[in-house]
XYZ file of C-alpha atoms in Angstrom:
729
model
C 128.508 76.272 74.508
C 124.902 75.237 74.042
C 122.531 77.965 75.232
C 120.440 75.574 77.343
C 123.483 74.150 79.111
C 124.782 77.628 79.793
C 121.540 78.836 81.355
C 121.134 75.591 83.303
C 124.530 76.128 84.915
C 123.644 79.745 85.731
C 120.365 78.669 87.337
C 122.130 75.924 89.291
C 124.642 78.434 90.704
C 121.815 80.802 91.599
C 119.947 77.962 93.312
C 123.010 77.179 95.454
C 123.173 80.807 96.607
C 119.461 80.832 97.386
C 119.779 77.564 99.319
C 122.600 79.063 101.371
C 120.352 82.009 102.211
C 117.488 79.736 103.277
C 119.828 77.690 105.474
C 121.184 80.832 107.140
C 117.638 82.116 107.624
C 116.706 79.013 109.627
C 120.031 78.520 111.371
C 120.056 81.993 112.940
C 116.352 82.253 113.684
C 116.822 84.041 117.006
C 119.872 86.119 116.075
C 118.653 88.885 113.782
C 122.019 90.577 113.040
C 123.646 87.237 112.173
C 120.663 86.259 110.029
C 120.724 89.545 108.118
C 124.468 89.252 107.573
C 124.153 85.710 106.201
C 121.184 86.593 104.017
C 123.032 89.643 102.707
C 126.037 87.446 101.859
C 123.795 84.943 100.081
C 122.017 87.690 98.153
C 125.345 89.246 97.196
C 126.570 85.863 95.956
C 123.407 85.466 93.916
C 123.928 88.930 92.432
C 127.541 88.152 91.545
C 126.461 84.915 89.866
C 123.811 86.823 87.947
C 126.287 89.474 86.902
C 128.820 86.937 85.707
C 126.620 84.362 84.029
C 123.285 86.033 83.213
C 124.109 89.615 82.339
C 127.294 88.471 80.558
C 125.679 85.664 78.603
C 127.058 87.081 75.354
C 130.603 86.501 76.536
C 130.116 82.776 77.107
C 127.984 82.151 74.024
C 130.481 83.930 71.775
C 133.539 82.208 73.263
C 133.630 79.512 70.562
C 132.470 81.595 67.624
C 134.620 81.030 64.524
C 135.864 84.497 63.714
C 135.270 85.555 60.129
C 137.950 87.612 58.349
C 137.189 91.272 57.787
C 138.746 91.056 54.332
C 135.504 89.886 52.734
C 134.455 93.457 52.085
C 132.812 93.762 48.677
C 132.175 97.492 48.416
C 132.202 100.710 50.409
C 130.355 103.896 49.539
C 130.255 107.356 51.084
C 127.230 109.517 50.286
C 127.172 113.306 50.037
C 125.636 113.553 53.500
C 128.555 111.590 54.938
C 126.675 108.289 55.324
C 128.876 105.227 54.853
C 127.513 101.998 53.361
C 129.708 98.912 53.514
C 128.797 95.535 51.962
C 130.303 92.234 53.135
C 129.826 88.919 51.349
C 130.105 85.436 52.846
C 130.202 81.908 51.496
C 127.191 80.723 53.464
C 128.939 80.815 56.821
C 126.941 81.495 59.987
C 127.179 85.114 61.145
C 126.373 85.384 64.849
C 127.437 88.900 65.684
C 129.254 91.965 64.439
C 131.894 94.093 66.094
C 131.959 97.645 64.790
C 134.434 100.302 65.754
C 133.395 103.756 64.647
C 133.631 107.348 65.726
C 132.330 110.668 64.462
C 134.068 113.602 62.834
C 133.035 117.215 63.354
C 133.348 119.976 60.755
C 134.606 122.411 63.408
C 131.943 125.058 62.803
C 129.606 126.554 65.376
C 126.177 124.971 64.890
C 124.513 126.593 67.901
C 125.293 123.646 70.153
C 127.779 125.157 72.633
C 126.204 123.203 75.497
C 127.605 119.961 74.199
C 131.143 121.336 74.201
C 130.967 121.719 77.977
C 130.550 117.967 78.223
C 133.347 117.132 75.823
C 131.158 116.131 72.889
C 132.759 118.132 70.123
C 132.038 115.649 67.377
C 134.656 112.906 67.736
C 132.650 110.879 70.244
C 129.076 111.488 69.168
C 126.668 108.536 68.834
C 126.686 106.893 65.397
C 123.571 105.229 63.998
C 124.118 101.773 62.505
C 121.563 99.927 60.400
C 122.153 96.403 59.107
C 120.538 94.601 56.180
C 121.248 90.851 56.153
C 120.760 88.206 53.455
C 120.463 84.597 54.613
C 118.751 81.401 53.462
C 115.434 82.570 54.928
C 115.674 86.091 53.488
C 117.196 85.944 50.028
C 116.015 89.501 49.315
C 117.370 90.754 52.595
C 115.873 91.912 55.868
C 116.621 95.318 57.358
C 116.890 95.537 61.124
C 116.129 98.499 63.359
C 118.854 101.051 63.943
C 121.399 100.573 66.689
C 123.632 103.229 68.189
C 127.395 102.920 68.549
C 129.282 105.192 70.925
C 133.058 105.098 71.051
C 133.216 105.248 74.852
C 130.573 102.535 75.454
C 132.169 99.170 74.685
C 128.917 97.203 74.878
C 127.494 99.224 71.980
C 130.210 97.926 69.633
C 128.819 94.388 69.617
C 125.600 93.693 67.719
C 124.179 90.159 67.846
C 122.164 88.711 64.963
C 119.458 86.067 64.900
C 119.946 84.643 61.416
C 120.082 81.218 59.856
C 123.374 79.344 59.606
C 123.779 80.337 55.947
C 124.457 84.056 55.422
C 125.425 85.397 52.005
C 125.679 89.137 52.509
C 125.559 91.830 55.197
C 125.133 95.522 54.358
C 126.066 98.023 57.084
C 125.021 101.679 56.875
C 126.455 104.292 59.237
C 124.988 107.781 59.666
C 125.701 110.658 62.011
C 123.083 112.165 64.343
C 123.319 115.535 62.549
C 124.300 116.598 59.058
C 127.454 118.289 60.323
C 128.606 115.166 62.182
C 130.034 112.470 59.902
C 130.673 108.826 60.763
C 134.206 107.480 60.572
C 134.443 103.705 60.298
C 137.522 102.318 62.017
C 136.874 98.627 61.597
C 134.302 95.839 61.385
C 134.602 92.181 62.353
C 132.209 89.270 62.560
C 131.766 86.439 65.058
C 133.916 88.183 67.647
C 134.102 87.166 71.285
C 132.350 89.680 73.520
C 134.593 90.607 76.459
C 133.465 89.934 80.004
C 132.180 93.166 81.533
C 131.176 93.712 85.159
C 128.746 96.546 85.812
C 129.011 97.440 89.491
C 126.062 99.835 89.371
C 123.855 97.041 88.079
C 125.274 94.699 90.707
C 124.519 97.168 93.497
C 121.019 97.906 92.181
C 120.173 94.203 91.989
C 121.527 93.613 95.495
C 119.555 96.551 96.911
C 116.389 95.314 95.220
C 116.649 91.678 96.336
C 117.770 92.460 99.884
C 115.032 95.047 100.353
C 112.508 92.486 99.072
C 113.673 90.245 101.896
C 113.464 93.052 104.448
C 109.945 94.091 103.468
C 108.413 90.655 102.952
C 105.160 90.061 104.912
C 106.840 87.817 107.511
C 109.678 90.270 108.155
C 110.343 91.597 111.631
C 110.641 95.094 110.204
C 106.864 95.461 110.617
C 106.910 94.732 114.330
C 110.436 95.281 115.638
C 111.686 98.567 117.027
C 115.003 99.579 115.489
C 115.196 103.205 116.658
C 114.217 103.443 120.324
C 116.025 106.657 121.211
C 115.626 110.170 119.888
C 119.239 110.256 118.674
C 118.840 107.033 116.676
C 115.661 108.300 115.056
C 117.322 111.591 114.209
C 120.329 109.853 112.643
C 118.104 107.480 110.675
C 116.006 110.359 109.332
C 119.137 112.358 108.465
C 120.603 109.378 106.613
C 117.400 108.832 104.616
C 117.184 112.545 103.823
C 120.796 112.628 102.613
C 120.144 109.612 100.383
C 117.141 111.408 98.907
C 119.109 114.580 98.322
C 121.894 112.530 96.766
C 119.372 110.958 94.400
C 118.187 114.438 93.394
C 121.757 115.547 92.766
C 122.465 112.393 90.754
C 119.362 113.086 88.667
C 120.615 116.569 87.871
C 124.076 115.249 87.012
C 122.751 112.385 84.880
C 120.624 114.672 82.735
C 123.203 117.405 82.287
C 120.949 120.087 83.732
C 123.773 122.632 83.887
C 123.931 122.614 80.097
C 120.289 123.603 79.668
C 120.917 127.095 81.041
C 122.591 128.875 78.159
C 119.576 130.534 76.530
C 119.511 134.204 77.493
C 116.088 133.996 79.113
C 117.426 131.486 81.659
C 119.481 134.261 83.236
C 116.553 136.403 84.332
C 117.074 135.937 88.059
C 120.751 136.824 87.707
C 119.865 139.974 85.748
C 117.181 140.875 88.271
C 119.720 140.629 91.089
C 121.932 143.120 89.246
C 118.952 145.401 88.680
C 118.019 145.299 92.363
C 121.574 146.188 93.352
C 121.462 149.194 91.046
C 118.069 150.281 92.417
C 115.906 149.189 89.484
C 112.977 146.783 89.163
C 113.177 146.222 85.401
C 115.678 144.501 83.130
C 116.059 147.455 80.800
C 114.350 149.009 77.803
C 112.652 146.852 75.193
C 113.208 147.435 71.451
C 111.038 150.124 69.909
C 109.340 147.794 67.443
C 107.344 146.260 70.308
C 105.721 149.586 71.164
C 104.915 150.116 67.492
C 102.980 146.864 67.202
C 99.225 146.935 67.661
C 99.520 143.868 69.893
C 103.117 143.165 70.989
C 101.941 139.985 72.737
C 100.872 138.409 69.432
C 103.518 135.779 68.724
C 103.126 135.984 64.960
C 103.415 139.780 64.914
C 106.829 139.605 66.583
C 108.298 137.189 64.063
C 111.470 138.347 62.339
C 112.515 140.681 65.159
C 114.900 140.229 68.062
C 113.429 140.383 71.562
C 113.692 138.693 74.939
C 111.881 135.371 75.082
C 109.659 134.478 78.056
C 110.117 137.897 79.633
C 107.356 140.240 80.733
C 106.989 143.340 78.551
C 105.109 146.336 79.923
C 105.158 149.972 78.797
C 108.474 149.769 76.982
C 110.440 147.814 79.594
C 111.294 144.208 80.348
C 110.389 142.644 83.692
C 110.723 139.262 85.366
C 107.306 137.719 85.983
C 108.645 134.747 87.930
C 108.319 134.847 91.720
C 110.701 137.361 93.266
C 111.446 135.493 96.511
C 114.158 133.173 95.087
C 116.000 136.201 93.757
C 115.796 138.100 97.051
C 116.844 135.119 99.178
C 119.590 133.575 97.033
C 120.539 135.324 93.797
C 120.807 138.859 95.192
C 122.845 138.024 98.336
C 125.163 135.801 96.315
C 125.754 138.539 93.748
C 126.271 141.220 96.397
C 128.746 139.085 98.356
C 130.716 137.498 95.512
C 130.072 139.753 92.528
C 129.238 136.693 90.438
C 126.012 135.181 89.190
C 124.526 132.275 91.087
C 123.946 129.331 88.688
C 120.373 128.143 88.476
C 121.388 124.577 89.280
C 122.989 125.740 92.534
C 119.873 127.648 93.519
C 117.734 124.650 92.632
C 119.825 122.308 94.752
C 119.636 124.679 97.737
C 115.846 124.795 97.579
C 115.737 121.035 96.986
C 117.750 120.534 100.180
C 115.253 122.688 102.100
C 112.386 120.745 100.556
C 113.852 117.383 101.574
C 114.504 118.598 105.119
C 110.985 120.004 105.419
C 109.421 116.903 103.878
C 111.142 114.553 106.316
C 110.352 116.809 109.273
C 106.718 116.842 108.203
C 106.691 113.043 107.868
C 108.173 112.594 111.355
C 105.651 114.986 112.884
C 102.790 113.396 110.958
C 103.700 109.962 112.307
C 104.076 111.333 115.810
C 100.645 112.955 115.773
C 98.548 110.768 113.481
C 100.300 107.467 112.681
C 102.080 106.281 115.798
C 101.257 102.658 114.904
C 103.488 102.847 111.836
C 107.067 101.843 112.763
C 109.514 104.698 112.411
C 111.798 102.675 110.151
C 108.922 101.938 107.771
C 107.853 105.586 107.698
C 111.356 106.681 106.714
C 111.629 103.933 104.104
C 108.507 105.208 102.361
C 109.170 108.911 102.919
C 112.403 108.940 100.912
C 110.819 107.782 97.609
C 107.884 110.147 98.146
C 110.206 113.116 98.582
C 112.185 112.149 95.482
C 109.038 111.570 93.453
C 107.773 115.049 94.356
C 110.788 116.625 92.654
C 111.608 114.215 89.836
C 109.755 116.233 87.183
C 111.786 119.285 88.205
C 115.200 117.734 88.849
C 115.290 116.411 85.293
C 115.676 120.028 84.097
C 116.491 122.213 87.143
C 116.374 125.367 85.025
C 114.868 128.829 85.453
C 111.307 127.555 85.142
C 111.806 125.035 87.952
C 113.242 127.490 90.501
C 109.894 129.111 91.496
C 108.228 125.705 91.800
C 110.890 123.966 93.904
C 111.219 127.022 96.162
C 107.437 127.130 96.651
C 107.372 123.428 97.510
C 110.285 123.868 99.931
C 108.603 126.686 101.834
C 105.210 124.941 101.765
C 106.353 121.691 103.386
C 108.625 123.539 105.813
C 105.781 125.849 106.809
C 103.438 122.911 107.368
C 106.135 121.210 109.463
C 106.498 124.295 111.672
C 102.739 124.549 112.084
C 102.363 120.888 112.962
C 105.251 121.089 115.430
C 103.680 124.106 117.130
C 100.574 122.179 118.238
C 100.868 120.682 121.714
C 97.832 118.399 121.785
C 99.751 115.289 120.701
C 98.385 111.813 121.568
C 100.275 109.564 123.940
C 103.498 108.280 122.395
C 103.749 104.819 120.884
C 105.060 102.272 123.374
C 106.808 100.397 120.582
C 108.939 103.371 119.626
C 109.618 104.849 123.048
C 108.984 108.394 124.203
C 108.290 110.633 121.239
C 107.359 114.053 122.629
C 107.028 117.098 120.340
C 110.746 117.757 120.230
C 110.635 120.923 118.158
C 108.462 122.611 120.801
C 110.084 120.994 123.835
C 111.446 123.493 126.313
C 109.632 126.439 124.698
C 106.880 128.381 126.437
C 103.515 127.535 124.938
C 100.447 129.733 124.744
C 97.484 128.966 126.942
C 95.594 127.291 124.148
C 98.340 124.872 123.196
C 100.511 126.265 120.397
C 104.061 127.537 120.264
C 103.855 131.166 119.016
C 107.402 131.176 117.615
C 106.866 128.029 115.556
C 103.522 129.348 114.349
C 105.269 132.539 113.251
C 107.977 130.617 111.400
C 105.372 128.472 109.675
C 103.414 131.535 108.587
C 106.577 133.181 107.293
C 107.361 130.142 105.150
C 103.807 130.009 103.845
C 103.882 133.707 103.028
C 107.068 133.204 101.028
C 105.248 130.561 98.974
C 103.073 133.320 97.500
C 106.218 135.128 96.387
C 107.506 131.997 94.629
C 104.467 130.392 93.017
C 101.088 131.730 94.216
C 98.974 128.667 93.326
C 100.978 126.465 95.717
C 99.785 128.757 98.529
C 96.559 126.714 98.481
C 98.407 124.201 100.649
C 98.033 126.720 103.490
C 94.419 125.521 103.774
C 95.816 122.589 105.771
C 96.127 125.064 108.652
C 92.422 124.496 109.329
C 92.721 120.827 110.390
C 96.118 121.439 112.020
C 94.856 124.180 114.340
C 91.187 123.222 114.505
C 91.152 121.817 118.032
C 93.613 124.217 119.655
C 92.397 127.382 117.920
C 89.138 127.051 116.056
C 87.585 124.410 118.314
C 88.260 126.437 121.486
C 87.256 129.691 119.747
C 90.432 131.419 120.841
C 91.237 133.007 117.480
C 91.496 136.785 117.960
C 90.607 136.311 121.628
C 92.550 138.003 124.410
C 94.413 134.888 125.512
C 95.206 134.001 121.939
C 96.269 137.482 120.871
C 100.021 136.861 120.742
C 99.909 133.675 118.631
C 97.311 135.237 116.356
C 99.458 138.315 115.754
C 102.577 136.221 115.220
C 100.687 133.999 112.779
C 99.302 136.868 110.707
C 102.183 139.359 110.915
C 104.600 137.510 108.553
C 101.873 137.060 105.980
C 100.911 140.711 106.211
C 104.504 141.893 105.852
C 105.298 139.610 102.900
C 101.966 140.406 101.256
C 102.623 144.131 101.611
C 106.048 143.725 100.020
C 104.692 141.701 97.111
C 101.821 144.123 96.549
C 104.205 147.069 96.491
C 106.502 145.205 94.076
C 103.591 144.476 91.743
C 102.196 148.009 91.942
C 105.588 149.587 91.269
C 105.958 147.547 88.100
C 102.475 147.113 86.656
C 100.280 149.624 88.494
C 98.255 146.972 90.334
C 99.094 145.297 93.651
C 97.583 142.032 92.433
C 99.245 141.869 89.008
C 102.307 139.588 89.028
C 102.949 140.262 85.337
C 102.533 136.727 83.983
C 100.033 137.926 81.360
C 102.646 140.237 79.832
C 104.933 137.339 78.999
C 106.399 137.329 75.495
C 105.830 133.680 74.670
C 104.206 131.564 71.972
C 100.663 132.774 72.712
C 98.977 136.018 73.713
C 98.567 135.705 77.468
C 96.687 139.009 77.793
C 93.598 137.547 76.104
C 94.002 133.952 77.275
C 91.204 134.206 79.825
C 89.360 131.433 81.631
C 87.923 128.836 79.245
C 85.724 126.024 80.541
C 86.772 123.820 77.635
C 90.339 123.655 78.942
C 89.257 122.077 82.233
C 88.487 118.674 80.766
C 91.851 118.451 79.013
C 93.657 119.506 82.177
C 91.909 117.025 84.465
C 92.465 114.178 82.028
C 96.133 114.984 81.446
C 96.981 115.582 85.111
C 94.855 112.892 86.778
C 93.634 110.245 84.304
C 96.033 109.827 81.388
C 98.084 106.633 81.206
C 101.771 106.733 80.236
C 102.807 105.786 76.731
C 105.054 102.730 76.679
C 107.685 101.534 74.249
C 109.349 98.181 73.565
C 112.819 99.726 73.708
C 114.795 101.474 76.414
C 113.692 103.413 78.461
C 110.324 101.715 77.819
C 108.183 104.842 78.253
C 107.620 107.778 75.932
C 106.058 111.180 76.006
C 102.302 111.240 75.668
C 100.766 113.267 72.840
C 97.968 115.813 72.682
C 96.938 115.375 69.068
C 93.438 113.981 69.607
C 91.951 116.811 71.676
C 88.729 118.202 70.225
C 89.074 121.490 72.098
C 88.833 124.295 69.557
C 91.220 126.798 71.049
C 94.740 127.293 72.326
C 96.063 124.762 74.825
C 99.755 125.107 75.597
C 100.912 121.524 75.875
C 104.408 120.179 76.299
C 104.914 116.435 76.348
C 104.020 114.718 79.640
C 104.403 111.203 81.017
C 100.889 110.265 82.091
C 98.850 111.402 85.081
C 99.828 111.544 88.749
C 97.563 108.567 89.455
C 99.483 106.512 86.890
C 102.190 106.313 89.557
C 101.497 103.428 91.961
C 102.619 105.527 94.939
C 99.484 107.658 94.637
C 97.067 104.711 94.528
C 96.167 104.897 98.265
C 94.525 108.250 97.567
C 92.062 106.437 95.293
C 91.422 103.871 98.036
C 90.578 106.758 100.322
C 87.678 107.635 98.048
C 86.063 104.240 98.594
C 83.359 103.983 101.307
C 85.573 101.844 103.540
C 88.556 104.112 103.120
C 86.612 107.292 103.747
C 84.961 105.832 106.870
C 88.394 104.904 108.205
C 89.612 108.459 107.650
C 86.542 110.013 109.267
C 87.135 107.823 112.303
C 90.619 109.315 112.681
C 89.690 112.820 111.563
C 91.702 112.481 108.365
C 88.751 113.175 106.072
C 89.055 116.974 106.078
C 92.816 117.194 105.340
C 92.392 114.386 102.800
C 89.706 116.329 100.931
C 91.684 119.570 101.220
C 94.664 117.895 99.545
C 92.640 116.337 96.725
C 90.463 119.368 96.059
C 93.498 121.630 96.293
C 95.368 119.518 93.730
C 92.401 119.735 91.337
C 92.144 123.501 91.769
C 95.885 123.903 91.140
C 95.671 121.714 88.030
C 92.813 123.802 86.609
C 94.615 127.049 87.481
C 97.825 125.876 85.808
C 95.961 124.884 82.653
C 94.097 128.175 82.497
C 97.052 130.424 83.271
C 99.798 128.591 81.410
C 99.049 125.132 80.016
C 99.726 121.437 80.525
C 103.420 120.823 81.164
C 105.312 118.047 82.909
C 106.943 120.387 85.433
C 103.500 121.565 86.588
C 102.872 118.088 87.982
C 105.045 119.116 90.921
C 102.520 121.833 91.843
C 99.946 119.234 92.843
C 101.828 115.951 93.231
C 102.942 116.626 96.807
C 99.329 117.237 97.835
C 98.236 113.967 96.217
C 101.033 112.197 98.109
C 99.778 113.781 101.341
C 96.286 112.481 100.558
C 97.772 109.031 99.918
C 99.496 109.153 103.306
C 96.228 110.008 105.079
C 94.388 107.167 103.351
C 97.186 104.624 103.814
C 97.607 105.331 107.531
C 93.868 105.238 108.150
C 93.484 101.888 106.414
C 96.638 100.592 108.118
C 95.121 101.228 111.553
C 92.014 99.250 110.570
C 93.978 96.119 109.678
C 95.016 93.138 111.740
C 98.750 92.651 112.364
C 98.948 90.008 109.629
C 97.038 92.178 107.163
C 99.310 95.109 108.003
C 102.374 93.117 107.038
C 100.803 92.072 103.753
C 99.657 95.615 102.992
C 103.106 96.928 103.856
C 104.720 94.527 101.418
C 102.225 95.571 98.740
C 103.091 99.199 99.429
C 106.749 98.317 99.034
C 106.014 96.810 95.620
C 104.231 100.036 94.641
C 107.266 101.962 95.865
C 109.633 99.879 93.723
C 107.451 100.230 90.634
C 107.250 103.982 91.175
C 111.033 104.276 91.522
C 111.490 102.264 88.313
C 109.041 104.585 86.548
C 111.016 107.599 87.762
C 114.299 106.120 86.555
C 112.755 105.397 83.168
C 111.385 108.926 83.041
C 114.876 110.341 83.525
C 116.052 108.608 80.361
C 113.281 109.861 78.080
C 114.744 112.056 75.379
C 113.832 115.754 75.587
C 115.486 119.180 75.643
C 117.400 118.308 78.802
C 118.201 114.625 78.809
C 121.083 112.266 79.283
C 120.724 111.077 75.708
C 121.477 114.595 74.492
C 124.013 115.854 77.030
C 125.339 112.658 78.634
C 125.207 110.042 75.864
C 127.872 107.931 77.536
C 125.721 107.661 80.678
C 122.562 107.073 78.683
C 123.854 104.301 76.432
C 125.733 102.655 79.289
C 122.458 102.491 81.197
C 120.603 101.283 78.107
C 122.978 98.342 77.578
C 123.083 97.549 81.302
C 119.296 97.245 81.414
C 118.660 95.764 77.956
C 121.374 93.149 78.369
C 119.502 90.670 76.172
C 120.030 92.694 72.984
């Protein structure tokens, strides 16, 4: 079939589906449910047409290919490294594609890759690299194409399409394994084969969700002005549904990247070992080898070379300690070990804290809308809250290992604490008429203090914030948002430490005092100082005891965390790690590959608009300026602290990203209130576009190859996604 005719037919079928949608849109103008149902049916039909005729274009174009016999093999060679080179000759026939069936063979030895065995990749279904050199009338000396990957379980990878002239004389195929101990095994090769029709239901669903949501969030949509959730129960169910979708996305991220496999190194079991130590009445993980005490500087990475020791563990006066925040161990790992006698997996602990984070994030969003953004429809707020919550954790969920546990737990307690604090304040503006009565439900029915706060909720918020310090101390800077939250009811009325405000004040400070006392005792018992968490005694790739505060690191940190653009690629997943090779800083900067700055994500762009004169005036008018500045300044301080104390790492983005998203929310809501109804709808649609682009960036980020990636641990998932997206190859 001619390519132009084929695509013309596909476009004609798509046009019919679109016309049906337009007709339904006009026919049911006053019946919204019927209109949505008809539009959804039309969009689904369009998606099915696209799946059949666009994404499966190879099937129809290859239907009339004249199959070439596989018996034209001229030579076959196997190199010492196991690489197979096969040469095929032709009599000038056109060669349109190649079908290759290959698998890998494993030598059966242990090559320090036990993680892969858990996923079933023991060598017989590893990815095989295929590189083709073709000789045609336009390339008599041959042209070598880029490598392609063939995986036995991914059928689409077996078909490789060529763009050659109609006269091909020779094709040379070279197969290599991903590692020296994995050899390719060629099962068969054919040319000009018909590609089977393949329906990808995940792609179909994703396309439907994208197109239908584009319809829902278009500027003329009723979603910007219609009330969908008038009652408290409906709003609660809608928020719960959105939160569960977000948590499901986090779980899918962990599953897709094989996070449970990246836990086998001994240093990833520190929380489990600490739980055992606590049960036996100890604070340390045991004695360190004597050679460390014999070294002049045991924290010098080079001096420790050639000796066995615990990696990324604090060493102090002959013993090993855990320098990570102790709260996750006390709250999850220790109770689980005491009750069951087994170790709690890191991925399970991560998911528990992620669930708390999502719940706290949505509660905070609901309370924020109720107090500050009542003009924003509830349905719209939930639609934009879900991607924001997922984005806040995406850098962590990709790995979900030991290093991510303190960060996700700190974020969970921070947003939950802020939600409790915001819920405790009674001075809420009149509810939005469009959304019905929206009283402060968390404080409803509870006795309030005379200056307008719920003491119990204040106490719970302070407890959560205090626990943040025991997870990741730098995230405790988010507690500065207490100033704008309580300014009118506490600071404005000067009731702090007053007689009538004594009970709430005590309940606010008591949890922090108790937790602080416990942490200070824990630090003193281990390192002789109540303020020493032990991070400087870490046995890592640099001497943390002499790291110090260096002004020169600040510029690198601010650029990497807030200004750097992502590095793109022409091939799937279209983004790559950024590099740190051009820094002129003459000193040690611990840098692990990142993906660009937080402001490279479109979802954070409103924060930049808030820095404009118009945006800042709008926030001052609504008293958003102070919390906005607290969030931005706090994120900068955290970024500098991270760079000085540890380095520039992708997981550290989570320390500050949630504050930048808060700042974006303040700016967006302030500017939204300044707009006309028509401008609001247009701005909302633009925000939806930013949301979609951000989600696409996150999905691409998940596929980037690193120490914990789908390409390494879930190659079947990775290459299936690659061929589903890059369907034109």
